[in-house]
Amino acid sequence: MSRSSCFVVHYGHHEGTTGQHLSQAILRAAVGTDIWALGPREHPDIRDLRNRYLWIESGVPSYPLNTWSADAITAGYLIDVHQHPDVSRLQAMLFDVVFVAQKDFLDELHGVHPDVRWLPLAAPAAFCRLPRDPRFAVGFVGSTRDSVRRGILELVNQHFGMNDWRRSYGVSEMGAVYSQSRVVVNPPVGGDVNMRFFEAMAAGAALVSPLLGNGMLDLCTPAEELFCTDLTDPTLLVDGITAALNRADELGGNARSRVARSHTYDHRAESVLAALYGASHSSPARQMSPDERAAVLMGLASYAKDFHLADAAFRLSPRSAPRLLPALAGIAARRGRAYIPQFPQRSDA
């Protein structure tokens, strides 16, 4: 991994995540970009980095260490703040600039960080160029673990022809499903404006979604670029999809134009670069004591069940061991095995 790049983008490697899409967009936009797509429990020390650095949350626990010592301007892009706001507050403390995918959480994070900015999710620009080839009345791609979402999809499947919505899809397959669907139904989890929201519209499908917060009305115009209805009411759901099917070409065409104009990852890359080239060292962790920094790392370690982060916390502040050991015991219990932290030797021993 280069230490001299003008721009470093770091995310936990997982196919089809925001990290993969945004890092590629930044690579296209910024000369000298280095991409670190790392595995779980790979935590690079960035204290020697200069210029600029962006960490993107991806669901794969790979964090930077010693952000508070880096000459680089550091930024973190928090994607799942709606799922774990407490963890997001800890993540935010590590970086000079914090980008948040869900607008409703800006105020909450402003409580712990002076420089928090809304950066909505987006679609790959390539989705805007996919040829339309409608084969399904209704399409869906995503997790079906949530019982409410699964119930909605089962009801839709009873009334309309759908793709195989129970299976998982790769990125290219996902784009194909959206381009082959006249309508895409979007039952969110936690009220988020998610990746599907942008990707389906980019592919020219008519999106059927509940009316959401998190900046939705700043991003698109209901009734012109998508159809909004209550997905949990069976009658409204079926009637809404029927109405969207009757206007699918109009809604989908308007939506595709809006995304191509304003909501691709190339647009988000421009926003990130502009923000970082005007930012300063304002990370809360830069002002913390070693004990406070260790507590932040241990909080992240506890959530991720990650002994490597726990070790980093102990090395940072060995005297905090009595306070941090209960969290470590919890990690060990959830991982099903015991663990003995490796304390550094004192130089004056």
PDB file of C-alpha atoms in Angstrom, residues 13-120:
ATOM      1  CA  HIS A  13     -13.770  -5.306   0.600  1.00  0.00           C
ATOM      2  CA  HIS A  14     -17.235  -6.491  -0.357  1.00  0.00           C
ATOM      3  CA  GLU A  15     -18.676  -6.715  -3.849  1.00  0.00           C
ATOM      4  CA  GLY A  16     -21.188  -4.056  -4.828  1.00  0.00           C
ATOM      5  CA  THR A  17     -20.856  -1.784  -1.807  1.00  0.00           C
ATOM      6  CA  THR A  18     -20.685   1.989  -1.811  1.00  0.00           C
ATOM      7  CA  GLY A  19     -16.964   1.643  -1.098  1.00  0.00           C
ATOM      8  CA  GLN A  20     -16.348  -0.177  -4.352  1.00  0.00           C
ATOM      9  CA  HIS A  21     -18.426   2.220  -6.460  1.00  0.00           C
ATOM     10  CA  LEU A  22     -17.217   5.458  -4.886  1.00  0.00           C
ATOM     11  CA  SER A  23     -13.553   4.446  -4.845  1.00  0.00           C
ATOM     12  CA  GLN A  24     -13.682   3.781  -8.580  1.00  0.00           C
ATOM     13  CA  ALA A  25     -15.312   7.160  -9.190  1.00  0.00           C
ATOM     14  CA  ILE A  26     -12.603   8.899  -7.162  1.00  0.00           C
ATOM     15  CA  LEU A  27      -9.952   6.942  -9.041  1.00  0.00           C
ATOM     16  CA  ARG A  28     -11.365   8.359 -12.286  1.00  0.00           C
ATOM     17  CA  ALA A  29     -11.451  11.900 -10.883  1.00  0.00           C
ATOM     18  CA  ALA A  30      -8.242  12.241  -8.842  1.00  0.00           C
ATOM     19  CA  VAL A  31      -4.669  11.750 -10.034  1.00  0.00           C
ATOM     20  CA  GLY A  32      -2.551   9.547  -7.763  1.00  0.00           C
ATOM     21  CA  THR A  33      -5.414   7.732  -6.034  1.00  0.00           C
ATOM     22  CA  ASP A  34      -4.602   4.547  -4.122  1.00  0.00           C
ATOM     23  CA  ILE A  35      -7.433   2.159  -3.222  1.00  0.00           C
ATOM     24  CA  TRP A  36      -7.194  -0.087  -0.170  1.00  0.00           C
ATOM     25  CA  ALA A  37      -9.901  -2.769  -0.387  1.00  0.00           C
ATOM     26  CA  LEU A  38      -9.080  -4.753   2.745  1.00  0.00           C
ATOM     27  CA  GLY A  39     -10.457  -7.794   4.506  1.00  0.00           C
ATOM     28  CA  PRO A  40     -12.045  -8.050   7.958  1.00  0.00           C
ATOM     29  CA  ARG A  41      -9.741  -7.231  10.872  1.00  0.00           C
ATOM     30  CA  GLU A  42      -7.181  -5.596   8.574  1.00  0.00           C
ATOM     31  CA  HIS A  43      -6.503  -2.247  10.244  1.00  0.00           C
ATOM     32  CA  PRO A  44      -3.762  -0.184   8.552  1.00  0.00           C
ATOM     33  CA  ASP A  45      -1.761   2.352  10.552  1.00  0.00           C
ATOM     34  CA  ILE A  46      -2.103   5.668   8.692  1.00  0.00           C
ATOM     35  CA  ARG A  47       0.012   7.915  10.939  1.00  0.00           C
ATOM     36  CA  ASP A  48       2.548   8.429   8.128  1.00  0.00           C
ATOM     37  CA  LEU A  49      -0.020   9.319   5.477  1.00  0.00           C
ATOM     38  CA  ARG A  50       0.028  12.781   3.958  1.00  0.00           C
ATOM     39  CA  ASN A  51      -2.378  14.568   1.630  1.00  0.00           C
ATOM     40  CA  ARG A  52      -5.915  13.102   1.906  1.00  0.00           C
ATOM     41  CA  TYR A  53      -7.626   9.920   3.069  1.00  0.00           C
ATOM     42  CA  LEU A  54     -11.226   8.624   2.913  1.00  0.00           C
ATOM     43  CA  TRP A  55     -12.615   5.646   4.833  1.00  0.00           C
ATOM     44  CA  ILE A  56     -15.949   4.232   3.625  1.00  0.00           C
ATOM     45  CA  GLU A  57     -18.121   2.053   5.834  1.00  0.00           C
ATOM     46  CA  SER A  58     -18.922  -1.210   4.060  1.00  0.00           C
ATOM     47  CA  GLY A  59     -20.054  -3.714   6.685  1.00  0.00           C
ATOM     48  CA  VAL A  60     -16.610  -5.355   6.654  1.00  0.00           C
ATOM     49  CA  PRO A  61     -14.695  -4.296   9.804  1.00  0.00           C
ATOM     50  CA  SER A  62     -11.490  -2.723   8.518  1.00  0.00           C
ATOM     51  CA  TYR A  63     -10.596   0.507  10.340  1.00  0.00           C
ATOM     52  CA  PRO A  64      -7.671   2.941  10.150  1.00  0.00           C
ATOM     53  CA  LEU A  65      -5.414   3.218  13.186  1.00  0.00           C
ATOM     54  CA  ASN A  66      -3.737   6.398  14.471  1.00  0.00           C
ATOM     55  CA  THR A  67      -5.880   8.781  12.439  1.00  0.00           C
ATOM     56  CA  TRP A  68      -5.200  11.390  15.120  1.00  0.00           C
ATOM     57  CA  SER A  69      -1.475  11.378  14.288  1.00  0.00           C
ATOM     58  CA  ALA A  70      -1.783  11.621  10.505  1.00  0.00           C
ATOM     59  CA  ASP A  71      -0.719  14.743   8.632  1.00  0.00           C
ATOM     60  CA  ALA A  72      -3.361  13.795   6.063  1.00  0.00           C
ATOM     61  CA  ILE A  73      -6.811  15.332   6.116  1.00  0.00           C
ATOM     62  CA  THR A  74      -8.973  12.328   6.993  1.00  0.00           C
ATOM     63  CA  ALA A  75     -12.626  11.694   6.210  1.00  0.00           C
ATOM     64  CA  GLY A  76     -15.112   8.968   7.041  1.00  0.00           C
ATOM     65  CA  TYR A  77     -18.264   8.144   5.082  1.00  0.00           C
ATOM     66  CA  LEU A  78     -20.860   6.651   7.455  1.00  0.00           C
ATOM     67  CA  ILE A  79     -23.341   4.538   5.514  1.00  0.00           C
ATOM     68  CA  ASP A  80     -25.287   2.575   8.157  1.00  0.00           C
ATOM     69  CA  VAL A  81     -25.868   5.325  10.702  1.00  0.00           C
ATOM     70  CA  HIS A  82     -29.605   4.500  10.705  1.00  0.00           C
ATOM     71  CA  GLN A  83     -28.788   0.960  11.862  1.00  0.00           C
ATOM     72  CA  HIS A  84     -26.278   1.762  14.611  1.00  0.00           C
ATOM     73  CA  PRO A  85     -26.151   5.470  15.577  1.00  0.00           C
ATOM     74  CA  ASP A  86     -24.094   4.725  18.711  1.00  0.00           C
ATOM     75  CA  VAL A  87     -21.375   3.061  16.635  1.00  0.00           C
ATOM     76  CA  SER A  88     -21.529   5.898  14.108  1.00  0.00           C
ATOM     77  CA  ARG A  89     -20.760   8.413  16.852  1.00  0.00           C
ATOM     78  CA  LEU A  90     -17.608   6.459  17.706  1.00  0.00           C
ATOM     79  CA  GLN A  91     -16.619   6.189  14.033  1.00  0.00           C
ATOM     80  CA  ALA A  92     -17.120   9.924  13.535  1.00  0.00           C
ATOM     81  CA  MET A  93     -14.595  10.788  16.244  1.00  0.00           C
ATOM     82  CA  LEU A  94     -11.745   9.298  14.217  1.00  0.00           C
ATOM     83  CA  PHE A  95     -11.965  11.659  11.226  1.00  0.00           C
ATOM     84  CA  ASP A  96     -11.485  15.327  10.347  1.00  0.00           C
ATOM     85  CA  VAL A  97     -14.530  15.367   8.063  1.00  0.00           C
ATOM     86  CA  VAL A  98     -17.586  13.137   8.392  1.00  0.00           C
ATOM     87  CA  PHE A  99     -19.933  12.355   5.498  1.00  0.00           C
ATOM     88  CA  VAL A 100     -23.313  10.863   6.390  1.00  0.00           C
ATOM     89  CA  ALA A 101     -25.489   8.957   3.928  1.00  0.00           C
ATOM     90  CA  GLN A 102     -28.780   9.566   5.774  1.00  0.00           C
ATOM     91  CA  LYS A 103     -29.708  13.224   6.228  1.00  0.00           C
ATOM     92  CA  ASP A 104     -31.873  12.779   9.332  1.00  0.00           C
ATOM     93  CA  PHE A 105     -28.782  11.906  11.390  1.00  0.00           C
ATOM     94  CA  LEU A 106     -26.800  15.074  10.692  1.00  0.00           C
ATOM     95  CA  ASP A 107     -27.873  16.816  13.894  1.00  0.00           C
ATOM     96  CA  GLU A 108     -27.118  13.780  16.032  1.00  0.00           C
ATOM     97  CA  LEU A 109     -23.556  13.575  14.727  1.00  0.00           C
ATOM     98  CA  HIS A 110     -23.070  17.340  14.928  1.00  0.00           C
ATOM     99  CA  GLY A 111     -23.303  16.741  18.670  1.00  0.00           C
ATOM    100  CA  VAL A 112     -19.942  14.942  18.643  1.00  0.00           C
ATOM    101  CA  HIS A 113     -18.188  16.413  15.598  1.00  0.00           C
ATOM    102  CA  PRO A 114     -17.747  19.955  14.211  1.00  0.00           C
ATOM    103  CA  ASP A 115     -17.670  19.044  10.489  1.00  0.00           C
ATOM    104  CA  VAL A 116     -20.483  16.707   9.415  1.00  0.00           C
ATOM    105  CA  ARG A 117     -21.886  16.809   5.870  1.00  0.00           C
ATOM    106  CA  TRP A 118     -24.669  15.021   4.058  1.00  0.00           C
ATOM    107  CA  LEU A 119     -23.480  12.822   1.186  1.00  0.00           C
ATOM    108  CA  PRO A 120     -26.380  10.737  -0.152  1.00  0.00           C
TER     109      PRO A 120
END
